[in-house]
Amino acid sequence: MLFMALNTEEEITLAEKIYKKYCRFMYGVAFDVLKNKSDAEDAVSEAFIRIINNIDKIGDLEDKRTRNFIGIICRNTAVTIYGKNKRNKAPAADKKAENISFGNNDLSDIIIKKENTYLVLEYINNMDDKYRAVLTLKAQFDYSIAEIAEILNINSKTAQKRLERGRRKIINFFREEGLFYYERKK
């Protein structure tokens, strides 16, 4: 039934190969977030549906980017389930939105010193998942905001805001560590 969403025999074969190759990896990612076997299995199922809906974005199964793509979708699905479980167990707390000006700085205006690239990558890998996922999908796969929102199952405005906040966090890190110099666009 799940494979009915696929249009060609090639897509069905690819989906089967993806599941066989990555189902344990996906379960590990989901279990790491949820700490519950049943919820992790549900997360893998939901994530696989999202992967099937975006199967045209998957190329070589051995490519590290494919594993990252699948991991991001699975982690985000698990986080969504975790949030739903948490909301069902306790009343939601009021959250105040951040009100920080992004300014005129943009990552496209920043030049990173080559020898410090590993520090930047380490910083990004240690960021909150919601920022890391959006930044990775944008930087590594060059997806549009609409595509990122669809992949992560979030609103486009949420995806745009997370991208802006993630970039801002990186810029602030760069400033604090002295890892770049800033060139103003003319």
Short mmCIF file of N, CA and C in Angstrom, two decimals:
data_model
loop_
_atom_site.label_atom_id
_atom_site.label_comp_id
_atom_site.label_asym_id
_atom_site.label_seq_id
_atom_site.Cartn_x
_atom_site.Cartn_y
_atom_site.Cartn_z
N MET A 1 0.82 -1.19 0.00
CA MET A 1 0.00 0.00 0.00
C MET A 1 0.87 1.25 0.00
N LEU A 2 1.91 1.26 0.78
CA LEU A 2 2.81 2.39 0.85
C LEU A 2 3.46 2.68 -0.49
N PHE A 3 3.76 1.62 -1.25
CA PHE A 3 4.45 1.77 -2.52
C PHE A 3 3.53 2.26 -3.64
N MET A 4 2.22 2.39 -3.36
CA MET A 4 1.30 2.90 -4.38
C MET A 4 1.61 4.36 -4.73
N ALA A 5 2.25 5.08 -3.83
CA ALA A 5 2.58 6.48 -4.07
C ALA A 5 3.71 6.61 -5.08
N LEU A 6 4.39 5.53 -5.36
CA LEU A 6 5.51 5.54 -6.28
C LEU A 6 5.00 5.30 -7.70
N ASN A 7 5.60 6.02 -8.65
CA ASN A 7 5.09 5.99 -10.01
C ASN A 7 5.71 4.93 -10.91
N THR A 8 6.96 4.62 -10.70
CA THR A 8 7.63 3.70 -11.61
C THR A 8 8.22 2.53 -10.85
N GLU A 9 8.55 1.49 -11.61
CA GLU A 9 9.19 0.32 -11.04
C GLU A 9 10.55 0.69 -10.45
N GLU A 10 11.23 1.65 -11.09
CA GLU A 10 12.53 2.11 -10.58
C GLU A 10 12.39 2.75 -9.20
N GLU A 11 11.35 3.57 -9.01
CA GLU A 11 11.11 4.20 -7.71
C GLU A 11 10.79 3.16 -6.64
N ILE A 12 10.03 2.15 -7.02
CA ILE A 12 9.68 1.08 -6.07
C ILE A 12 10.95 0.33 -5.65
N THR A 13 11.77 0.01 -6.63
CA THR A 13 13.02 -0.69 -6.34
C THR A 13 13.93 0.16 -5.48
N LEU A 14 14.02 1.45 -5.79
CA LEU A 14 14.85 2.36 -5.00
C LEU A 14 14.33 2.45 -3.56
N ALA A 15 13.02 2.55 -3.40
CA ALA A 15 12.43 2.62 -2.06
C ALA A 15 12.75 1.35 -1.26
N GLU A 16 12.67 0.21 -1.90
CA GLU A 16 12.99 -1.05 -1.22
C GLU A 16 14.46 -1.08 -0.80
N LYS A 17 15.34 -0.63 -1.70
CA LYS A 17 16.77 -0.60 -1.39
C LYS A 17 17.06 0.36 -0.25
N ILE A 18 16.41 1.51 -0.26
CA ILE A 18 16.60 2.50 0.81
C ILE A 18 16.19 1.89 2.15
N TYR A 19 15.04 1.24 2.16
CA TYR A 19 14.56 0.66 3.42
C TYR A 19 15.51 -0.42 3.92
N LYS A 20 15.93 -1.31 3.03
CA LYS A 20 16.84 -2.39 3.43
C LYS A 20 18.17 -1.85 3.94
N LYS A 21 18.68 -0.83 3.27
CA LYS A 21 19.99 -0.30 3.63
C LYS A 21 19.95 0.57 4.89
N TYR A 22 18.88 1.36 5.07
CA TYR A 22 18.88 2.38 6.11
C TYR A 22 17.88 2.16 7.25
N CYS A 23 17.12 1.07 7.26
CA CYS A 23 16.09 0.92 8.30
C CYS A 23 16.71 0.86 9.70
N ARG A 24 17.82 0.17 9.88
CA ARG A 24 18.46 0.11 11.20
C ARG A 24 19.02 1.47 11.59
N PHE A 25 19.63 2.15 10.63
CA PHE A 25 20.15 3.50 10.89
C PHE A 25 19.01 4.43 11.32
N MET A 26 17.91 4.38 10.59
CA MET A 26 16.76 5.24 10.91
C MET A 26 16.22 4.91 12.30
N TYR A 27 16.13 3.62 12.62
CA TYR A 27 15.64 3.23 13.94
C TYR A 27 16.56 3.77 15.03
N GLY A 28 17.86 3.68 14.81
CA GLY A 28 18.82 4.20 15.79
C GLY A 28 18.68 5.70 16.00
N VAL A 29 18.49 6.43 14.90
CA VAL A 29 18.30 7.88 15.00
C VAL A 29 17.02 8.19 15.78
N ALA A 30 15.95 7.50 15.44
CA ALA A 30 14.66 7.74 16.10
C ALA A 30 14.71 7.34 17.57
N PHE A 31 15.30 6.20 17.86
CA PHE A 31 15.38 5.74 19.25
C PHE A 31 16.24 6.68 20.09
N ASP A 32 17.28 7.23 19.49
CA ASP A 32 18.14 8.18 20.19
C ASP A 32 17.35 9.39 20.68
N VAL A 33 16.36 9.80 19.91
CA VAL A 33 15.53 10.95 20.29
C VAL A 33 14.41 10.53 21.24
N LEU A 34 13.75 9.43 20.94
CA LEU A 34 12.51 9.07 21.63
C LEU A 34 12.70 8.16 22.84
N LYS A 35 13.76 7.37 22.86
CA LYS A 35 14.05 6.45 23.98
C LYS A 35 12.90 5.48 24.25
N ASN A 36 12.18 5.12 23.16
CA ASN A 36 11.03 4.24 23.29
C ASN A 36 10.90 3.44 22.00
N LYS A 37 10.88 2.12 22.12
CA LYS A 37 10.87 1.24 20.95
C LYS A 37 9.66 1.49 20.05
N SER A 38 8.49 1.54 20.62
CA SER A 38 7.27 1.71 19.84
C SER A 38 7.25 3.06 19.10
N ASP A 39 7.59 4.12 19.82
CA ASP A 39 7.62 5.44 19.19
C ASP A 39 8.69 5.53 18.11
N ALA A 40 9.83 4.88 18.34
CA ALA A 40 10.91 4.88 17.35
C ALA A 40 10.46 4.16 16.08
N GLU A 41 9.74 3.06 16.23
CA GLU A 41 9.21 2.34 15.07
C GLU A 41 8.21 3.20 14.30
N ASP A 42 7.35 3.92 15.04
CA ASP A 42 6.41 4.83 14.39
C ASP A 42 7.15 5.94 13.64
N ALA A 43 8.20 6.46 14.25
CA ALA A 43 8.99 7.52 13.61
C ALA A 43 9.63 7.03 12.32
N VAL A 44 10.15 5.81 12.34
CA VAL A 44 10.75 5.24 11.13
C VAL A 44 9.70 5.12 10.03
N SER A 45 8.51 4.65 10.38
CA SER A 45 7.43 4.52 9.39
C SER A 45 7.05 5.87 8.80
N GLU A 46 6.85 6.85 9.64
CA GLU A 46 6.49 8.19 9.16
C GLU A 46 7.62 8.81 8.34
N ALA A 47 8.84 8.63 8.79
CA ALA A 47 9.99 9.17 8.06
C ALA A 47 10.10 8.51 6.69
N PHE A 48 9.85 7.22 6.64
CA PHE A 48 9.95 6.53 5.36
C PHE A 48 8.89 7.04 4.38
N ILE A 49 7.72 7.37 4.88
CA ILE A 49 6.69 7.96 4.02
C ILE A 49 7.18 9.30 3.46
N ARG A 50 7.80 10.11 4.30
CA ARG A 50 8.36 11.39 3.83
C ARG A 50 9.48 11.17 2.82
N ILE A 51 10.28 10.16 3.05
CA ILE A 51 11.35 9.85 2.11
C ILE A 51 10.76 9.44 0.77
N ILE A 52 9.73 8.61 0.79
CA ILE A 52 9.08 8.20 -0.45
C ILE A 52 8.51 9.41 -1.18
N ASN A 53 7.93 10.34 -0.43
CA ASN A 53 7.39 11.55 -1.05
C ASN A 53 8.47 12.42 -1.67
N ASN A 54 9.72 12.23 -1.25
CA ASN A 54 10.84 13.00 -1.78
C ASN A 54 11.88 12.09 -2.46
N ILE A 55 11.43 10.96 -2.96
CA ILE A 55 12.36 9.96 -3.51
C ILE A 55 13.12 10.49 -4.72
N ASP A 56 12.53 11.45 -5.42
CA ASP A 56 13.20 12.03 -6.58
C ASP A 56 14.44 12.84 -6.19
N LYS A 57 14.59 13.14 -4.92
CA LYS A 57 15.74 13.91 -4.43
C LYS A 57 16.90 13.00 -4.01
N ILE A 58 16.70 11.69 -4.11
CA ILE A 58 17.71 10.73 -3.68
C ILE A 58 18.43 10.17 -4.89
N GLY A 59 19.74 10.21 -4.82
CA GLY A 59 20.56 9.68 -5.90
C GLY A 59 21.24 8.39 -5.48
N ASP A 60 22.54 8.42 -5.38
CA ASP A 60 23.35 7.26 -5.04
C ASP A 60 23.15 6.88 -3.57
N LEU A 61 22.79 5.62 -3.34
CA LEU A 61 22.55 5.16 -1.96
C LEU A 61 23.81 5.12 -1.12
N GLU A 62 24.96 5.05 -1.75
CA GLU A 62 26.22 5.01 -1.02
C GLU A 62 26.75 6.40 -0.70
N ASP A 63 26.14 7.43 -1.26
CA ASP A 63 26.59 8.80 -1.05
C ASP A 63 26.29 9.24 0.38
N LYS A 64 27.24 9.89 1.00
CA LYS A 64 27.09 10.38 2.37
C LYS A 64 25.91 11.35 2.47
N ARG A 65 25.68 12.11 1.41
CA ARG A 65 24.57 13.07 1.41
C ARG A 65 23.23 12.36 1.52
N THR A 66 23.12 11.18 0.91
CA THR A 66 21.87 10.41 1.01
C THR A 66 21.63 10.00 2.46
N ARG A 67 22.68 9.50 3.12
CA ARG A 67 22.57 9.11 4.53
C ARG A 67 22.19 10.33 5.39
N ASN A 68 22.82 11.48 5.13
CA ASN A 68 22.51 12.70 5.88
C ASN A 68 21.05 13.11 5.66
N PHE A 69 20.61 13.05 4.42
CA PHE A 69 19.24 13.41 4.06
C PHE A 69 18.25 12.53 4.81
N ILE A 70 18.48 11.23 4.78
CA ILE A 70 17.60 10.28 5.47
C ILE A 70 17.66 10.50 6.98
N GLY A 71 18.85 10.74 7.51
CA GLY A 71 18.99 11.00 8.94
C GLY A 71 18.24 12.25 9.39
N ILE A 72 18.33 13.30 8.58
CA ILE A 72 17.64 14.56 8.90
C ILE A 72 16.13 14.34 8.94
N ILE A 73 15.61 13.67 7.93
CA ILE A 73 14.17 13.42 7.89
C ILE A 73 13.74 12.58 9.09
N CYS A 74 14.50 11.55 9.38
CA CYS A 74 14.14 10.66 10.49
C CYS A 74 14.23 11.39 11.84
N ARG A 75 15.30 12.14 12.05
CA ARG A 75 15.46 12.87 13.30
C ARG A 75 14.32 13.89 13.47
N ASN A 76 14.01 14.62 12.41
CA ASN A 76 12.94 15.62 12.50
C ASN A 76 11.59 14.96 12.79
N THR A 77 11.35 13.82 12.17
CA THR A 77 10.11 13.08 12.44
C THR A 77 10.06 12.64 13.90
N ALA A 78 11.17 12.13 14.40
CA ALA A 78 11.22 11.70 15.81
C ALA A 78 11.01 12.88 16.75
N VAL A 79 11.61 14.02 16.43
CA VAL A 79 11.43 15.21 17.27
C VAL A 79 9.98 15.66 17.26
N THR A 80 9.33 15.57 16.11
CA THR A 80 7.91 15.92 16.02
C THR A 80 7.07 15.00 16.90
N ILE A 81 7.34 13.71 16.85
CA ILE A 81 6.62 12.75 17.69
C ILE A 81 6.90 13.03 19.16
N TYR A 82 8.16 13.30 19.48
CA TYR A 82 8.53 13.62 20.86
C TYR A 82 7.73 14.83 21.35
N GLY A 83 7.65 15.86 20.51
CA GLY A 83 6.89 17.06 20.88
C GLY A 83 5.42 16.77 21.09
N LYS A 84 4.84 15.96 20.22
CA LYS A 84 3.43 15.58 20.37
C LYS A 84 3.21 14.81 21.67
N ASN A 85 4.12 13.89 21.97
CA ASN A 85 4.01 13.12 23.20
C ASN A 85 4.12 14.03 24.43
N LYS A 86 5.03 14.95 24.35
CA LYS A 86 5.25 15.87 25.47
C LYS A 86 4.03 16.77 25.68
N ARG A 87 3.45 17.26 24.57
CA ARG A 87 2.26 18.12 24.67
C ARG A 87 1.09 17.35 25.26
N ASN A 88 0.98 16.08 24.92
CA ASN A 88 -0.13 15.27 25.42
C ASN A 88 0.01 14.96 26.90
N LYS A 89 1.24 14.99 27.42
CA LYS A 89 1.47 14.67 28.83
C LYS A 89 1.42 15.88 29.74
N ALA A 90 1.73 17.05 29.23
CA ALA A 90 1.77 18.25 30.07
C ALA A 90 1.21 19.43 29.31
N PRO A 91 0.60 20.40 30.02
CA PRO A 91 0.09 21.58 29.34
C PRO A 91 1.24 22.37 28.72
N ALA A 92 0.95 22.94 27.57
CA ALA A 92 1.98 23.70 26.85
C ALA A 92 2.32 24.98 27.61
N ALA A 93 3.60 25.27 27.66
CA ALA A 93 4.06 26.50 28.30
C ALA A 93 4.07 27.62 27.28
N ASP A 94 3.81 28.81 27.73
CA ASP A 94 3.86 29.96 26.83
C ASP A 94 5.30 30.25 26.48
N LYS A 95 5.52 30.45 25.18
CA LYS A 95 6.87 30.76 24.73
C LYS A 95 6.87 32.14 24.11
N LYS A 96 7.89 32.92 24.47
CA LYS A 96 8.03 34.23 23.86
C LYS A 96 8.96 34.10 22.67
N ALA A 97 8.57 34.72 21.57
CA ALA A 97 9.41 34.67 20.37
C ALA A 97 10.64 35.53 20.57
N GLU A 98 11.73 35.06 19.97
CA GLU A 98 12.96 35.84 20.04
C GLU A 98 12.75 37.12 19.23
N ASN A 99 13.31 38.20 19.71
CA ASN A 99 13.21 39.46 19.00
C ASN A 99 14.61 40.01 18.81
N ILE A 100 15.38 39.33 17.97
CA ILE A 100 16.76 39.73 17.74
C ILE A 100 16.88 40.19 16.31
N SER A 101 17.48 41.33 16.11
CA SER A 101 17.67 41.85 14.77
C SER A 101 18.77 41.08 14.06
N PHE A 102 18.50 40.65 12.82
CA PHE A 102 19.50 39.93 12.05
C PHE A 102 20.51 40.88 11.44
N GLY A 103 20.14 42.13 11.27
CA GLY A 103 21.07 43.10 10.70
C GLY A 103 21.27 42.88 9.22
N ASN A 104 22.32 43.47 8.69
CA ASN A 104 22.61 43.35 7.27
C ASN A 104 23.57 42.22 6.96
N ASN A 105 24.02 41.50 7.97
CA ASN A 105 24.99 40.43 7.75
C ASN A 105 24.32 39.22 7.14
N ASP A 106 25.01 38.57 6.24
CA ASP A 106 24.53 37.36 5.63
C ASP A 106 25.72 36.44 5.43
N LEU A 107 25.47 35.15 5.45
CA LEU A 107 26.58 34.22 5.28
C LEU A 107 27.28 34.41 3.94
N SER A 108 26.55 34.89 2.94
CA SER A 108 27.19 35.12 1.65
C SER A 108 28.20 36.26 1.71
N ASP A 109 28.16 37.08 2.76
CA ASP A 109 29.10 38.19 2.93
C ASP A 109 30.33 37.79 3.74
N ILE A 110 30.38 36.56 4.20
CA ILE A 110 31.43 36.15 5.11
C ILE A 110 32.41 35.23 4.40
N ILE A 111 33.66 35.48 4.64
CA ILE A 111 34.69 34.61 4.12
C ILE A 111 35.36 33.94 5.31
N ILE A 112 35.32 32.60 5.33
CA ILE A 112 35.88 31.84 6.44
C ILE A 112 37.34 31.55 6.13
N LYS A 113 38.16 31.74 7.13
CA LYS A 113 39.56 31.36 6.97
C LYS A 113 39.62 29.85 6.79
N LYS A 114 40.29 29.40 5.73
CA LYS A 114 40.29 27.99 5.37
C LYS A 114 40.73 27.07 6.51
N GLU A 115 41.74 27.48 7.25
CA GLU A 115 42.25 26.60 8.31
C GLU A 115 41.28 26.45 9.47
N ASN A 116 40.24 27.26 9.54
CA ASN A 116 39.28 27.18 10.65
C ASN A 116 37.96 26.53 10.25
N THR A 117 37.89 25.99 9.06
CA THR A 117 36.66 25.40 8.57
C THR A 117 36.17 24.27 9.48
N TYR A 118 37.10 23.44 9.97
CA TYR A 118 36.69 22.32 10.83
C TYR A 118 36.01 22.81 12.11
N LEU A 119 36.42 23.97 12.62
CA LEU A 119 35.76 24.52 13.82
C LEU A 119 34.32 24.93 13.52
N VAL A 120 34.14 25.50 12.34
CA VAL A 120 32.80 25.91 11.92
C VAL A 120 31.92 24.67 11.77
N LEU A 121 32.44 23.64 11.12
CA LEU A 121 31.66 22.41 10.95
C LEU A 121 31.32 21.77 12.29
N GLU A 122 32.25 21.79 13.20
CA GLU A 122 32.01 21.26 14.54
C GLU A 122 30.91 22.07 15.24
N TYR A 123 30.97 23.39 15.09
CA TYR A 123 29.94 24.25 15.69
C TYR A 123 28.56 23.91 15.12
N ILE A 124 28.48 23.78 13.81
CA ILE A 124 27.20 23.47 13.17
C ILE A 124 26.70 22.10 13.63
N ASN A 125 27.60 21.12 13.72
CA ASN A 125 27.19 19.78 14.18
C ASN A 125 26.69 19.78 15.61
N ASN A 126 27.08 20.76 16.41
CA ASN A 126 26.64 20.85 17.80
C ASN A 126 25.44 21.78 17.99
N MET A 127 24.95 22.35 16.90
CA MET A 127 23.77 23.23 16.99
C MET A 127 22.52 22.42 17.30
N ASP A 128 21.50 23.11 17.76
CA ASP A 128 20.19 22.50 17.97
C ASP A 128 19.73 21.87 16.65
N ASP A 129 19.11 20.69 16.73
CA ASP A 129 18.70 19.96 15.53
C ASP A 129 17.86 20.78 14.57
N LYS A 130 16.98 21.62 15.10
CA LYS A 130 16.08 22.34 14.21
C LYS A 130 16.84 23.32 13.32
N TYR A 131 17.93 23.88 13.81
CA TYR A 131 18.74 24.79 12.99
C TYR A 131 19.69 24.00 12.09
N ARG A 132 20.29 22.96 12.65
CA ARG A 132 21.25 22.17 11.88
C ARG A 132 20.58 21.54 10.67
N ALA A 133 19.37 21.02 10.84
CA ALA A 133 18.67 20.36 9.74
C ALA A 133 18.41 21.34 8.60
N VAL A 134 17.89 22.51 8.92
CA VAL A 134 17.58 23.50 7.89
C VAL A 134 18.86 23.97 7.20
N LEU A 135 19.89 24.28 7.99
CA LEU A 135 21.16 24.73 7.42
C LEU A 135 21.78 23.66 6.52
N THR A 136 21.73 22.42 6.95
CA THR A 136 22.31 21.33 6.16
C THR A 136 21.56 21.15 4.85
N LEU A 137 20.25 21.16 4.90
CA LEU A 137 19.47 20.99 3.68
C LEU A 137 19.71 22.15 2.71
N LYS A 138 19.90 23.33 3.23
CA LYS A 138 20.15 24.49 2.37
C LYS A 138 21.58 24.47 1.83
N ALA A 139 22.56 24.28 2.71
CA ALA A 139 23.96 24.37 2.29
C ALA A 139 24.41 23.16 1.49
N GLN A 140 24.07 21.96 1.96
CA GLN A 140 24.58 20.76 1.32
C GLN A 140 23.78 20.35 0.10
N PHE A 141 22.47 20.57 0.13
CA PHE A 141 21.62 20.11 -0.97
C PHE A 141 21.03 21.26 -1.79
N ASP A 142 21.18 22.49 -1.32
CA ASP A 142 20.69 23.69 -1.99
C ASP A 142 19.18 23.64 -2.27
N TYR A 143 18.42 23.14 -1.29
CA TYR A 143 16.97 23.12 -1.43
C TYR A 143 16.40 24.50 -1.16
N SER A 144 15.27 24.77 -1.79
CA SER A 144 14.57 26.03 -1.54
C SER A 144 13.89 25.95 -0.17
N ILE A 145 13.43 27.10 0.31
CA ILE A 145 12.71 27.13 1.60
C ILE A 145 11.47 26.25 1.53
N ALA A 146 10.75 26.29 0.41
CA ALA A 146 9.55 25.48 0.26
C ALA A 146 9.88 23.99 0.31
N GLU A 147 10.98 23.59 -0.34
CA GLU A 147 11.38 22.18 -0.31
C GLU A 147 11.80 21.75 1.09
N ILE A 148 12.54 22.63 1.78
CA ILE A 148 12.98 22.32 3.14
C ILE A 148 11.76 22.16 4.05
N ALA A 149 10.80 23.07 3.91
CA ALA A 149 9.59 22.99 4.73
C ALA A 149 8.85 21.68 4.48
N GLU A 150 8.76 21.28 3.23
CA GLU A 150 8.08 20.03 2.89
C GLU A 150 8.82 18.82 3.46
N ILE A 151 10.14 18.80 3.30
CA ILE A 151 10.94 17.67 3.78
C ILE A 151 10.83 17.53 5.29
N LEU A 152 10.90 18.67 6.00
CA LEU A 152 10.88 18.65 7.47
C LEU A 152 9.47 18.70 8.05
N ASN A 153 8.49 18.81 7.15
CA ASN A 153 7.09 18.86 7.56
C ASN A 153 6.82 20.04 8.51
N ILE A 154 7.31 21.21 8.09
CA ILE A 154 7.08 22.43 8.85
C ILE A 154 6.58 23.51 7.89
N ASN A 155 6.09 24.58 8.44
CA ASN A 155 5.61 25.72 7.67
C ASN A 155 6.79 26.41 6.98
N SER A 156 6.58 26.99 5.81
CA SER A 156 7.65 27.70 5.08
C SER A 156 8.21 28.86 5.89
N LYS A 157 7.35 29.57 6.59
CA LYS A 157 7.82 30.70 7.40
C LYS A 157 8.69 30.20 8.55
N THR A 158 8.34 29.06 9.11
CA THR A 158 9.15 28.46 10.17
C THR A 158 10.52 28.07 9.63
N ALA A 159 10.53 27.46 8.45
CA ALA A 159 11.80 27.08 7.82
C ALA A 159 12.66 28.30 7.56
N GLN A 160 12.06 29.36 7.04
CA GLN A 160 12.80 30.60 6.76
C GLN A 160 13.37 31.20 8.04
N LYS A 161 12.57 31.24 9.09
CA LYS A 161 13.02 31.81 10.37
C LYS A 161 14.14 30.98 10.98
N ARG A 162 14.02 29.66 10.91
CA ARG A 162 15.08 28.80 11.44
C ARG A 162 16.38 28.98 10.65
N LEU A 163 16.25 29.16 9.34
CA LEU A 163 17.44 29.40 8.53
C LEU A 163 18.09 30.72 8.93
N GLU A 164 17.29 31.75 9.10
CA GLU A 164 17.82 33.05 9.52
C GLU A 164 18.47 32.96 10.90
N ARG A 165 17.81 32.31 11.83
CA ARG A 165 18.37 32.20 13.19
C ARG A 165 19.64 31.34 13.19
N GLY A 166 19.64 30.28 12.42
CA GLY A 166 20.83 29.45 12.32
C GLY A 166 22.01 30.23 11.74
N ARG A 167 21.74 30.99 10.70
CA ARG A 167 22.80 31.83 10.11
C ARG A 167 23.30 32.86 11.11
N ARG A 168 22.37 33.45 11.83
CA ARG A 168 22.76 34.45 12.83
C ARG A 168 23.65 33.83 13.91
N LYS A 169 23.30 32.62 14.33
CA LYS A 169 24.12 31.93 15.33
C LYS A 169 25.53 31.68 14.80
N ILE A 170 25.61 31.29 13.54
CA ILE A 170 26.93 31.05 12.93
C ILE A 170 27.72 32.35 12.86
N ILE A 171 27.07 33.42 12.43
CA ILE A 171 27.74 34.73 12.33
C ILE A 171 28.26 35.16 13.69
N ASN A 172 27.44 35.02 14.72
CA ASN A 172 27.88 35.39 16.07
C ASN A 172 29.05 34.54 16.53
N PHE A 173 29.01 33.25 16.21
CA PHE A 173 30.13 32.37 16.54
C PHE A 173 31.40 32.83 15.82
N PHE A 174 31.25 33.15 14.54
CA PHE A 174 32.40 33.63 13.76
C PHE A 174 33.00 34.88 14.39
N ARG A 175 32.13 35.78 14.77
CA ARG A 175 32.61 37.03 15.38
C ARG A 175 33.37 36.75 16.67
N GLU A 176 32.76 35.94 17.54
CA GLU A 176 33.37 35.65 18.84
C GLU A 176 34.72 34.95 18.70
N GLU A 177 34.85 34.09 17.72
CA GLU A 177 36.06 33.32 17.54
C GLU A 177 37.06 33.97 16.58
N GLY A 178 36.64 35.06 15.93
CA GLY A 178 37.53 35.74 14.99
C GLY A 178 37.86 34.89 13.78
N LEU A 179 36.87 34.14 13.27
CA LEU A 179 37.11 33.19 12.19
C LEU A 179 36.83 33.77 10.80
N PHE A 180 36.46 35.02 10.68
CA PHE A 180 36.14 35.57 9.38
C PHE A 180 36.44 37.05 9.36
N TYR A 181 36.40 37.58 8.18
CA TYR A 181 36.34 39.02 8.07
C TYR A 181 35.13 39.32 7.22
N TYR A 182 34.56 40.47 7.44
CA TYR A 182 33.28 40.82 6.84
C TYR A 182 33.51 41.78 5.69
N GLU A 183 32.89 41.49 4.54
CA GLU A 183 32.93 42.39 3.39
C GLU A 183 31.52 42.87 3.14
N ARG A 184 31.33 44.14 3.14
CA ARG A 184 30.01 44.70 2.85
C ARG A 184 29.74 44.64 1.36
N LYS A 185 28.54 44.29 1.00
CA LYS A 185 28.13 44.30 -0.42
C LYS A 185 28.01 45.74 -0.86
N LYS A 186 28.40 45.98 -2.06
CA LYS A 186 28.34 47.36 -2.59
C LYS A 186 27.22 47.52 -3.56
#
